[in-house]
Coordinates of C-alpha atoms in Angstrom, one line a residue:
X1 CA 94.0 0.2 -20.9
X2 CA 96.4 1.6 -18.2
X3 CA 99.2 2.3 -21.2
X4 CA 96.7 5.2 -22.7
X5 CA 96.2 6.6 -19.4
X6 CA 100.3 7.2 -19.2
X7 CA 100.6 8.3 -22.4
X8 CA 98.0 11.0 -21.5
X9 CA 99.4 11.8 -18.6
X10 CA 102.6 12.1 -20.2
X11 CA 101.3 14.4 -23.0
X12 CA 99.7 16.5 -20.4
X13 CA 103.5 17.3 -19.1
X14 CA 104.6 18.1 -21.8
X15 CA 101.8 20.8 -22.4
X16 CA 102.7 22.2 -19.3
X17 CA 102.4 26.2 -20.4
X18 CA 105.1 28.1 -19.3
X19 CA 103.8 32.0 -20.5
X20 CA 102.6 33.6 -23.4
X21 CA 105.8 34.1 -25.7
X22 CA 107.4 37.7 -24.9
X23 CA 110.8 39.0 -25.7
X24 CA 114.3 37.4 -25.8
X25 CA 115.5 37.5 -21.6
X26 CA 111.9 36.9 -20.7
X27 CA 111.7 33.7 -22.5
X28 CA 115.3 32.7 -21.2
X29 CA 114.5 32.9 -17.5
X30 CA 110.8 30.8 -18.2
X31 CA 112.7 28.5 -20.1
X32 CA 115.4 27.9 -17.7
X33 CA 112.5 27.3 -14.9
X34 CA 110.5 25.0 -17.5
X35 CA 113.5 22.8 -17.6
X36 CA 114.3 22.4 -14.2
X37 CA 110.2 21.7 -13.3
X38 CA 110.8 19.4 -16.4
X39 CA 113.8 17.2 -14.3
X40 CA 111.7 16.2 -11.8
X41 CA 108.5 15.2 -13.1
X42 CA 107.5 12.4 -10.5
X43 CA 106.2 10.3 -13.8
X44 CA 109.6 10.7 -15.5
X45 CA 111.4 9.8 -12.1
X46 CA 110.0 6.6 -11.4
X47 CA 110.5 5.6 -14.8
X48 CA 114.3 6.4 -14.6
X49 CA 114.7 5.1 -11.4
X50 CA 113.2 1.6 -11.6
X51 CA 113.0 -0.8 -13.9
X52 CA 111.7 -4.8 -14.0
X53 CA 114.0 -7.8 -15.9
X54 CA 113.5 -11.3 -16.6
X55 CA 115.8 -13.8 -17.0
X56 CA 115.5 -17.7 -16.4
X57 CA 112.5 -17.5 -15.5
X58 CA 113.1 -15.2 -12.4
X59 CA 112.1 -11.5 -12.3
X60 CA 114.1 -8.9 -10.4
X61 CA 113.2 -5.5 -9.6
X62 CA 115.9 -2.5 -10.1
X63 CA 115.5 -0.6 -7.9
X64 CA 118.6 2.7 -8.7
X65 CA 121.3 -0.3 -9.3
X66 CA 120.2 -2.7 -6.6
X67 CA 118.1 -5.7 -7.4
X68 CA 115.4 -7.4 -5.8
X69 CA 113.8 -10.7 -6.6
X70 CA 110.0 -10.6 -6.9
X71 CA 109.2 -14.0 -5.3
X72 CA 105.8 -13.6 -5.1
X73 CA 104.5 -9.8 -5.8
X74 CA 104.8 -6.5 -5.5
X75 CA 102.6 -4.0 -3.0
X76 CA 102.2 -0.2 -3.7
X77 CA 101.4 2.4 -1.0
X78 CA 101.7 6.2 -1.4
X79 CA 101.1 9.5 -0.2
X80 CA 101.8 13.3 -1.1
X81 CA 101.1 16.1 -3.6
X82 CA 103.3 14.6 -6.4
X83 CA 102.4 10.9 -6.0
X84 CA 99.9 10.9 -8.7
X85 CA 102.6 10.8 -11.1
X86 CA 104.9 8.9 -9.2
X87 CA 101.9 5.8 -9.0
X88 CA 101.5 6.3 -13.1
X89 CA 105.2 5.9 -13.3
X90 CA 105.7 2.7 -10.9
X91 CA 102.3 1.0 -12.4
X92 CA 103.6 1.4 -15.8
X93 CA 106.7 -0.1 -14.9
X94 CA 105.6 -3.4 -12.5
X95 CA 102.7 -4.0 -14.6
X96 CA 101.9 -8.1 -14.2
X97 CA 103.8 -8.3 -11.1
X98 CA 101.8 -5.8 -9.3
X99 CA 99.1 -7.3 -6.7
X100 CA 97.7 -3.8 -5.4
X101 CA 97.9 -0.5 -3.8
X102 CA 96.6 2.5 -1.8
X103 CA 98.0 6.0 -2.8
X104 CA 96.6 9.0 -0.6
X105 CA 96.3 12.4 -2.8
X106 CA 94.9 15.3 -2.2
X107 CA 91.4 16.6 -2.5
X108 CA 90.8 17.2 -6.4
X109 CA 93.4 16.0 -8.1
X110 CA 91.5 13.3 -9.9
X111 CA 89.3 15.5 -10.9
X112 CA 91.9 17.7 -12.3
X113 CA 93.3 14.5 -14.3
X114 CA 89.7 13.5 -15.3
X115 CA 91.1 12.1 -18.6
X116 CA 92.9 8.8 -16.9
X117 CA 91.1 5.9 -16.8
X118 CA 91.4 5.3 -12.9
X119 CA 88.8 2.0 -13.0
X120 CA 91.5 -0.2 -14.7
X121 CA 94.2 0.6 -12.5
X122 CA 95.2 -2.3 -10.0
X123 CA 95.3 1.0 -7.0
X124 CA 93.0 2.5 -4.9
X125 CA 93.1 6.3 -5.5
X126 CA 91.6 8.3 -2.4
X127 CA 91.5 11.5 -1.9
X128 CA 91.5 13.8 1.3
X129 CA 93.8 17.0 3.1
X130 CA 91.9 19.4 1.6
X131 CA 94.0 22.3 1.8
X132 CA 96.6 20.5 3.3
X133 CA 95.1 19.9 6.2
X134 CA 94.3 16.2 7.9
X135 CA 90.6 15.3 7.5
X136 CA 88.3 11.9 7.9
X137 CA 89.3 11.0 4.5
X138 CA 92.9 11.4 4.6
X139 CA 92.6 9.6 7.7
X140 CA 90.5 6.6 6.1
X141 CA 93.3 6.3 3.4
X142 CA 95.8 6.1 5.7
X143 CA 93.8 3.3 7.6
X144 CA 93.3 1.7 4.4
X145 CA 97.1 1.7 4.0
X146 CA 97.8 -0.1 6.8
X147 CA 95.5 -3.1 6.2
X148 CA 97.0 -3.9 3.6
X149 CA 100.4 -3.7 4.3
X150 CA 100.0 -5.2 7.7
X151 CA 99.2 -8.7 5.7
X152 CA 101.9 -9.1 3.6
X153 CA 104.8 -11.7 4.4
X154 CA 108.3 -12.0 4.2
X155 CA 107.8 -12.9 0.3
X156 CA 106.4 -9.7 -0.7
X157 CA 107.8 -6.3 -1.5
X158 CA 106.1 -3.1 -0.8
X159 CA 107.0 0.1 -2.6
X160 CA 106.3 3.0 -0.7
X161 CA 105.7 6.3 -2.7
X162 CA 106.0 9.7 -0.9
X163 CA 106.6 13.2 -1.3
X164 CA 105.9 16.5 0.2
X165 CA 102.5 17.1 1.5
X166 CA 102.1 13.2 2.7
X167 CA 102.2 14.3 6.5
X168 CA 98.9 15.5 6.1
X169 CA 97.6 12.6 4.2
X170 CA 98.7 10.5 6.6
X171 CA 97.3 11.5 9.9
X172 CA 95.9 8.1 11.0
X173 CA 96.3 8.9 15.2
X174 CA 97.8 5.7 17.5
X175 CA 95.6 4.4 19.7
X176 CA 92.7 5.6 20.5
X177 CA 93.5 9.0 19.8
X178 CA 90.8 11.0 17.6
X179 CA 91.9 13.1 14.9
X180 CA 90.2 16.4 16.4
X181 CA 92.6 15.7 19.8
X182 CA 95.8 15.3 17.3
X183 CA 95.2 18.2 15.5
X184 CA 94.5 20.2 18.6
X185 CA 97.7 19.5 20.4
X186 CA 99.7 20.3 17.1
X187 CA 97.9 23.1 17.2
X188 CA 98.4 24.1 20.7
X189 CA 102.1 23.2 20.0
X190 CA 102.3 26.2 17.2
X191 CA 100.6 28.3 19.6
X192 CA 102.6 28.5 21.8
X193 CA 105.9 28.9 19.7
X194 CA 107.3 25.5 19.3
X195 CA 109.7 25.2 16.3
X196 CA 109.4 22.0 13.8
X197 CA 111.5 19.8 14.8
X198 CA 109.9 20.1 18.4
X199 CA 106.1 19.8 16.3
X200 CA 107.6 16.6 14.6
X201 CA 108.9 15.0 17.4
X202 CA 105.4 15.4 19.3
X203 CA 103.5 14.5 15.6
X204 CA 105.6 11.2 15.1
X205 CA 104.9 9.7 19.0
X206 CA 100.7 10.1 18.8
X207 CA 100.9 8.7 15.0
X208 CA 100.4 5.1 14.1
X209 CA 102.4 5.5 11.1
X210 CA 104.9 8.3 11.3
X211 CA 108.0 7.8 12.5
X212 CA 109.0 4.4 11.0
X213 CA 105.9 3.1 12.3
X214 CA 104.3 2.4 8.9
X215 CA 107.9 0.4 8.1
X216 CA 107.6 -1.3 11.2
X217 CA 104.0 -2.8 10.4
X218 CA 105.3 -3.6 6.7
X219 CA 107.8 -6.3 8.4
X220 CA 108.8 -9.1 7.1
X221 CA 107.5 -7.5 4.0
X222 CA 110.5 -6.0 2.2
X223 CA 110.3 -2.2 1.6
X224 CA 111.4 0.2 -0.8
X225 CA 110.9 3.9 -0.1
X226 CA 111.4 6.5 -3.3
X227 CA 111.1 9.5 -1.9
X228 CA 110.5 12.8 -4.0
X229 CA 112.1 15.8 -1.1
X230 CA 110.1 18.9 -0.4
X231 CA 112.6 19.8 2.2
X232 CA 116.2 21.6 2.1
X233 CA 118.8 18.9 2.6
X234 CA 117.1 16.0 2.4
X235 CA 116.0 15.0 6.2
X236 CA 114.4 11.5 5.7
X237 CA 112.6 11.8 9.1
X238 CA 111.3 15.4 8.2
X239 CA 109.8 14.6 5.1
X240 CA 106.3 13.3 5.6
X241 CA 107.0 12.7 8.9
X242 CA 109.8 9.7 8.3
X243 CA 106.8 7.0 8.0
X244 CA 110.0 4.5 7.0
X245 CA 112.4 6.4 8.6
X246 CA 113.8 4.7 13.0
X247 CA 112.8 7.6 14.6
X248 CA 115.4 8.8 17.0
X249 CA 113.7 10.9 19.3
X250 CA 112.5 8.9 22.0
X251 CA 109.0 9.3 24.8
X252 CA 111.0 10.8 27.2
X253 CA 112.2 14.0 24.7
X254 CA 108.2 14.2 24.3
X255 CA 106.9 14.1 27.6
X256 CA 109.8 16.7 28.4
X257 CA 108.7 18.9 24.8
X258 CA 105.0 19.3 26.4
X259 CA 106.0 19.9 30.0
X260 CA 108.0 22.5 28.7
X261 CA 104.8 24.5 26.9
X262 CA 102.6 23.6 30.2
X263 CA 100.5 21.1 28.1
X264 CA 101.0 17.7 29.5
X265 CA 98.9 18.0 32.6
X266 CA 95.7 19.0 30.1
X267 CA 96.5 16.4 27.5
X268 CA 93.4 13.8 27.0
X269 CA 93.7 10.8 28.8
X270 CA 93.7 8.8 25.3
X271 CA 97.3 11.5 24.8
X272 CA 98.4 10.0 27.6
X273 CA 97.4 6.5 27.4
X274 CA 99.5 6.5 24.5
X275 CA 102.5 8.4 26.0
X276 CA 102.6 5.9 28.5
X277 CA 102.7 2.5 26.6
X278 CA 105.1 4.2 24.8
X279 CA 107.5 4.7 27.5
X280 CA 106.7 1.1 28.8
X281 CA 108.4 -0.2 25.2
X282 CA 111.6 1.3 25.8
X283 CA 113.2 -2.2 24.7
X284 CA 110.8 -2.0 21.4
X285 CA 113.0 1.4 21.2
X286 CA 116.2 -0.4 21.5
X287 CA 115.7 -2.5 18.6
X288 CA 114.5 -0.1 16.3
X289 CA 117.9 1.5 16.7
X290 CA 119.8 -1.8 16.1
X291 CA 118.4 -4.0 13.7
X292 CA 114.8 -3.7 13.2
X293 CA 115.1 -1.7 10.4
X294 CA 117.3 -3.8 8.1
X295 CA 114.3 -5.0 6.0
X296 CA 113.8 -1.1 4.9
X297 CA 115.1 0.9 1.9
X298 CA 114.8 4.7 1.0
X299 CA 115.7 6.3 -2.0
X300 CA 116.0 10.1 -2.8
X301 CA 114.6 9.9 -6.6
X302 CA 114.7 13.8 -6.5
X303 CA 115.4 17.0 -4.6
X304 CA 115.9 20.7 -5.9
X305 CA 119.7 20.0 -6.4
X306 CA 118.2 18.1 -9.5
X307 CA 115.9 20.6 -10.7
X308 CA 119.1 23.8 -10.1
X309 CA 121.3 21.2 -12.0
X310 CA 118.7 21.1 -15.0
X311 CA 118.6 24.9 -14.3
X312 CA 122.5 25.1 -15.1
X313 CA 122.5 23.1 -18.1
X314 CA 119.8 24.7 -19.8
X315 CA 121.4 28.1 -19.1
X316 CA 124.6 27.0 -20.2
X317 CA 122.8 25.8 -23.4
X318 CA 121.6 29.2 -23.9
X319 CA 125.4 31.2 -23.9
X320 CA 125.3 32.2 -20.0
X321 CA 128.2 31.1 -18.4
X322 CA 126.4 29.8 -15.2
X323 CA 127.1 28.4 -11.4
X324 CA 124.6 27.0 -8.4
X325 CA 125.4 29.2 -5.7
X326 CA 123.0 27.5 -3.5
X327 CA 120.4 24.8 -3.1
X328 CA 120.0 25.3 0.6
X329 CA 118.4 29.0 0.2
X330 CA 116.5 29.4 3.4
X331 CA 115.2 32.5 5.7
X332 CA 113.1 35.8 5.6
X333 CA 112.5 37.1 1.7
X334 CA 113.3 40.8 2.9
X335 CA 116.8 39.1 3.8
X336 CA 117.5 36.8 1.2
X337 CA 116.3 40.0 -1.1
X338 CA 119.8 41.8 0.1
X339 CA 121.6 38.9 0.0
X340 CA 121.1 38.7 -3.4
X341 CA 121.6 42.4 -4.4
X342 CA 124.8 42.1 -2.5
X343 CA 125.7 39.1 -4.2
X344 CA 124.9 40.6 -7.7
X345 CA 127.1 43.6 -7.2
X346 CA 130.0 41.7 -6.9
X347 CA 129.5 39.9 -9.9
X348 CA 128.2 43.2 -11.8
X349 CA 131.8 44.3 -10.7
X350 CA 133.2 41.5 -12.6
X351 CA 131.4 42.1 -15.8
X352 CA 132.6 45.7 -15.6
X353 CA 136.3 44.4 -14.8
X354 CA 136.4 46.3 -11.5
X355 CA 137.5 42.7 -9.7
X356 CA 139.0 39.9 -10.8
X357 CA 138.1 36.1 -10.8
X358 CA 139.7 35.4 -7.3
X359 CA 138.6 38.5 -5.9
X360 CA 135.0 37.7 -6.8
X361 CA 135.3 34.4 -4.7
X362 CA 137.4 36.5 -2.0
X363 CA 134.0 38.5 -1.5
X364 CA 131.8 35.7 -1.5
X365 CA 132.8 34.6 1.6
X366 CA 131.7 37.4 3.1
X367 CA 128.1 35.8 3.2
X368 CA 128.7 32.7 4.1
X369 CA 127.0 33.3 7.1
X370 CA 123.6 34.8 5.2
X371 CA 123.5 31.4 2.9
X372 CA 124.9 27.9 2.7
X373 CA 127.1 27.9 -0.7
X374 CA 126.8 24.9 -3.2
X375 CA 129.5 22.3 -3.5
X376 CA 132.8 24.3 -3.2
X377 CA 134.5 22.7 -6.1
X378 CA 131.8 23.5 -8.7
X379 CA 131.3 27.1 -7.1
X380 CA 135.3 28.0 -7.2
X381 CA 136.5 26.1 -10.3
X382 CA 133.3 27.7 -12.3
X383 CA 133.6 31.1 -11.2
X384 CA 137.5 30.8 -11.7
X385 CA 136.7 30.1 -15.6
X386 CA 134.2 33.2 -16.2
X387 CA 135.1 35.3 -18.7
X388 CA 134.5 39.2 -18.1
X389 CA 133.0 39.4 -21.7
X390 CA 130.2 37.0 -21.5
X391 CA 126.4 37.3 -19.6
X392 CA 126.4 35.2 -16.3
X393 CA 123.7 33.3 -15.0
X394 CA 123.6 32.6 -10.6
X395 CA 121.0 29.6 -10.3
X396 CA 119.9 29.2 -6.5
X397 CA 117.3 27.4 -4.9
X398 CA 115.8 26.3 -1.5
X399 CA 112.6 27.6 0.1
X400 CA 112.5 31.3 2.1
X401 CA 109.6 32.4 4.0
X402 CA 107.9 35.6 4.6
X403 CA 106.6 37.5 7.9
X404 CA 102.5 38.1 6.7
X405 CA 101.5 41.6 8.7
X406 CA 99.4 42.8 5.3
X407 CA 96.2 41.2 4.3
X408 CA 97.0 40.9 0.3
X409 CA 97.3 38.1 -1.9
X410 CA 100.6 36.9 -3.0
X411 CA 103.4 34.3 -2.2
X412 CA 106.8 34.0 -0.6
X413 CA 108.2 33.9 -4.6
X414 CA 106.1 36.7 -6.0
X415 CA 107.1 38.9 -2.4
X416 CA 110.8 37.8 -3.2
X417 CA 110.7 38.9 -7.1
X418 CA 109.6 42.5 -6.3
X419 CA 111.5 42.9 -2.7
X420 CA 114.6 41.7 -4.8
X421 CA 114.0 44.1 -7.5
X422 CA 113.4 46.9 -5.2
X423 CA 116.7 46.2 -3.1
X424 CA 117.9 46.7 -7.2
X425 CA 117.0 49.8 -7.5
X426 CA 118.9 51.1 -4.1
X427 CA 122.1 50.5 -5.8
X428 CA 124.0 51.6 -8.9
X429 CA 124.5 49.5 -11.9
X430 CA 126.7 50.5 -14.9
X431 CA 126.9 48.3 -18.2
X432 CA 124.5 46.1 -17.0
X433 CA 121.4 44.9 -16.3
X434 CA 119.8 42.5 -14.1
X435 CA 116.4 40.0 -14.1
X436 CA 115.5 37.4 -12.0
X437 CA 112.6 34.9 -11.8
X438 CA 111.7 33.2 -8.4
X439 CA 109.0 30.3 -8.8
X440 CA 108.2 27.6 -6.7
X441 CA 108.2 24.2 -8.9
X442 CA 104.7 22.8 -7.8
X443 CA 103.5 25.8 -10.1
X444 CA 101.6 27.3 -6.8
X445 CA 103.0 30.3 -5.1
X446 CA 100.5 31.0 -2.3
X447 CA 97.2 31.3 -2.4
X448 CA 97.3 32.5 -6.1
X449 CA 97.0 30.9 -9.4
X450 CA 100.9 32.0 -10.5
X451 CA 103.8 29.9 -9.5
X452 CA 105.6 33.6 -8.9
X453 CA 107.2 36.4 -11.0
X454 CA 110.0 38.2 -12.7
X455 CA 111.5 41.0 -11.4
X456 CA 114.1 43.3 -13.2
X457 CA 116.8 46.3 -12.2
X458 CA 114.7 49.0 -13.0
X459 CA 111.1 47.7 -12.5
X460 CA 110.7 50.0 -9.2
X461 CA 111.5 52.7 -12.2
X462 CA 109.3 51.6 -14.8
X463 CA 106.4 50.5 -12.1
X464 CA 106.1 54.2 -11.0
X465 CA 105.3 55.6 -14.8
X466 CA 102.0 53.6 -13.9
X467 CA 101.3 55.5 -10.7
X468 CA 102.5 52.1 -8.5
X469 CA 104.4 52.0 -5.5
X470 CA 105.8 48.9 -5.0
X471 CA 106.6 49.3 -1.4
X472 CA 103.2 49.9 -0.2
X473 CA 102.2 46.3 -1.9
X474 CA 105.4 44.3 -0.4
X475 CA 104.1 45.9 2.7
X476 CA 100.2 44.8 2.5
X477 CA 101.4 41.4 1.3
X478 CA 99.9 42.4 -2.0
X479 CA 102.6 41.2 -4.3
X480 CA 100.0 39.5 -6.9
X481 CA 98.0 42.5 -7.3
X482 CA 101.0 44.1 -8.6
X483 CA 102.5 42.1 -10.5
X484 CA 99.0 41.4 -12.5
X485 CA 98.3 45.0 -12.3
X486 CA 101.9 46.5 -13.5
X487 CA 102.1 45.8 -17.4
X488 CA 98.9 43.6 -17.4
X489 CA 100.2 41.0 -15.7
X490 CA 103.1 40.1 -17.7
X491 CA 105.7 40.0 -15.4
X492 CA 103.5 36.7 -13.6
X493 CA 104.4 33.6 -13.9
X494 CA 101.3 31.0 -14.4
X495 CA 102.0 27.5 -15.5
X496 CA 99.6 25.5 -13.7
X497 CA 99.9 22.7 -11.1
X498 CA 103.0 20.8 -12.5
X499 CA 102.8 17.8 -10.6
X500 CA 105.8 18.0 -8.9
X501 CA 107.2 19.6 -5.8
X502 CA 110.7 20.1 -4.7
X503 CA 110.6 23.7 -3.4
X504 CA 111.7 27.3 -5.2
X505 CA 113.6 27.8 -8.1
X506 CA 115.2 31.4 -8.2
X507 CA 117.5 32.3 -11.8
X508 CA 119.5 35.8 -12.0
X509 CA 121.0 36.9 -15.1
X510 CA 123.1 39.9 -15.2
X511 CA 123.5 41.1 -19.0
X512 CA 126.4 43.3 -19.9
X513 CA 124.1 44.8 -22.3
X514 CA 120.9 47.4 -22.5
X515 CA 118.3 45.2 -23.9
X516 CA 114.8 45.5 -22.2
X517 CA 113.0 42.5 -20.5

């Protein structure tokens, strides 16, 4: 029965390895990141977030408060990385009053959970995007998504399950648009330097379901998005595209994006076919910014401000007095990397009682212009509480990136541990010591099997006693091979796929005492 296959899945989770046991700090920072993974399993989400209730014979949905009568069945749709979980979770919960569903996941992942019992389930699992990019199959589920949801009426609700990674896994093209043309002009797009928001804007006008499209062919269904963000404030028409999002950019803004990059005179005719009925439903426009979307509603279930709040907690738990600085961490690694060292001298001042509580906050503002701070509040009344005698924690989070000029293997966290730790070593550090982790919570950093890496104050110290030079891998890209060559490895972080996605994870501790990593 369906029940055993959630109990698996759920005592998969929780066997989740998080590193081979090591000393005291090491086991602090994997254990802060195991909790914070932990807070947003997609399983545990859905199953906190909605619920079903029966009373007088009538059966509402809760859906985070609000509740919605199920007059005549409920409809599940889904695509992205973490909606495996989040289908085990809603199935669970609906059970009876769940007619049937589509969920699109990527290439593998059934294989990968070869223990469920997939036959019983009421859903049709297909898979496709393999390695994230739009393929036939993805595009077959997404055709098989809209059949079904393009027959429901105005007494059936649709729950729509998404999360990063759905773009791709919904690629179905409008019109008569083949895949291979899409893909092309996206292509020719990033050629030729457009940034994402242009990309998205062109993406969401050739596709038969991004944009609110897929929302729009719903009606009169009802719909309920829960949304799992892969994406740094939360952007409903960013993530996945905005398949129930209006979309607000309008023909015109892409006509004018392609002129712009000298594409639209070599677009295929079936490119412009499209453009052009587009344009002629300027009115359809209209409505969708008035009305049209009243039958529609989204729901964040989780973001990486959940997963840095689990991070504070747990630290807290363990005797660090701790603060989010950031869940909004964005830009080049080399830059973030002296951010951070900055960032860590003032607060290695503190511990050494060179500054004061106000004149820590004083010389914080000196970078808000390198990195978006955290609720204001929480950032000013914690730090006003620290005490100079007790080990801090700084949780941030967000998602950086990294210029590739090296052929190595490595990630954006495992780049960011090491340049970090390097930008460490530059500066001088008395009566303390400093370690950091940066992992990205889908448990993938890269191309590599490690979800990324610790780094430490005097690892560029330590690293050369083994005849390494740490700047020639940051500059080869070669971060991995470092990190699993220096001290066999131990300073990787490998935990697997976890399931779950909501960008980076990075935890610095500062120590005011000598104790080794």
């Amino acid at each position: 029965m369906l029940l055993s296959v959630f109990k698996n899945l759920h005592s998969h989770i929780k066997k989740i390895k998080f590193g081979v046991k090591m000393s005291n700090t090491d086991q602090i920072l994997r254990e802060i990141f195991k909790t914070s993974v932990d807070s947003v399993q997609p399983y545990n989400l859905v199953k906190n977030f909605v619920s079903v209730t029966e009373m007088d014979d009538v059966s509402h949905l809760w859906v985070g408060g609000q509740s919605y009568e199920i007059k005549s069945g409920v409809h599940v749709v889904g695509f992205g990385k973490a909606v495996l979980g989040m289908t085990f979770g809603i199935e669970e919960t609906l059970g009876e009053h769940l007619k049937m569903g589509v969920v699109s996941v990527p290439k593998g992942i059934l294989n990968s959970n070869s223990n469920m019992n997939f036959l019983n389930s009421k859903i049709k699992y297909m898979e496709g995007a393999e390695n994230n990019l739009p393929d036939e199959d993805s595009m077959e589920a997404s055709l098989q998504i809209k059949k079904l949801v393009q027959k429901l009426t105005g007494k059936d609700i649709v729950i729509v399950l998404i999360s990063g990674g759905g773009s791709a896994l919904l690629p179905l093209p409008r019109g008569n648009i083949s895949l291979e043309e899409k893909l092309e002009l996206v292509k020719q797009l990033g050629n030729c330097g457009a940034d994402i928001k242009e990309m998205n804007c062109v993406r969401k006008e050739i596709s038969e379901l991004k944009g609110g499209n897929l929302a729009k062919i719903c009606y009169p269904a009802k719909v309920i998005s829960l949304i799992l963000s892969d994406v740094i404030g939360d952007p409903l028409d960013i993530i996945a595209s905005g398949p129930t999002v209006s979309n607000k950019d309008d023909t015109e803004k892409t006509i004018e994006i392609l002129e712009k990059y000298s594409l639209y005179d070599n677009l295929p005719e079936t490119i412009k076919n499209v453009l052009n009925e587009n344009l002629n439903s300027e009115k359809l426009h209209q409505l969708v910014e008035d009305d049209s979307f009243i039958h529609v509603d989204n729901f964040v279930i989780g973001n990486n401000e959940m997963a840095a709040k689990s991070a504070l907690d747990r630290a807290t738990e363990l005797n660090f007095q701790s603060v989010i600085l950031s869940t909004k961490v964005s830009g080049n690694v080399d830059r973030i990397s002296i951010v951070y060292a900055n960032i860590v001298q003032i607060f290695s001042k503190f511990l050494q009682k060179q500054i004061t509580n106000e004149e820590v906050l004083f010389e914080l503002q000196n970078f808000e212009s390198d990195i978006i701070f955290y609720d204001e509040e929480h950032v000013v009344q914690t730090i006003e509480s620290f005490d100079q005698e007790k080990d801090i924690c700084l949780i941030l989070a967000g998602e950086p990136t990294v210029v590739v000029t090296g052929n190595g293997l490595g990630g954006r966290n495992q780049q960011l541990a090491l340049s970090f730790s390097m930008e460490l070593h530059k500066r001088q550090y008395e009566s303390v010591e400093i370690f950091f982790l940066s992992c990205g919570t889908d448990g993938i950093d890269g191309p590599t099997d490690a979800a990324g890496a610790i780094g430490y104050s005097t690892l560029a110290h330590d690293s050369e006693k083994q005849n390494l030079n740490p700047d020639d891998y940051l500059q080869n890209n070669d971060c991995y091979n470092f990190f699993e060559t220096f001290e066999d490895g131990r300073y990787l972080v490998k935990v697997g796929h976890t399931g779950t996605n909501v960008m980076d994870i990075h935890v610095i501790l500062i120590k005011k005492n000598h104790k080794r990593v």
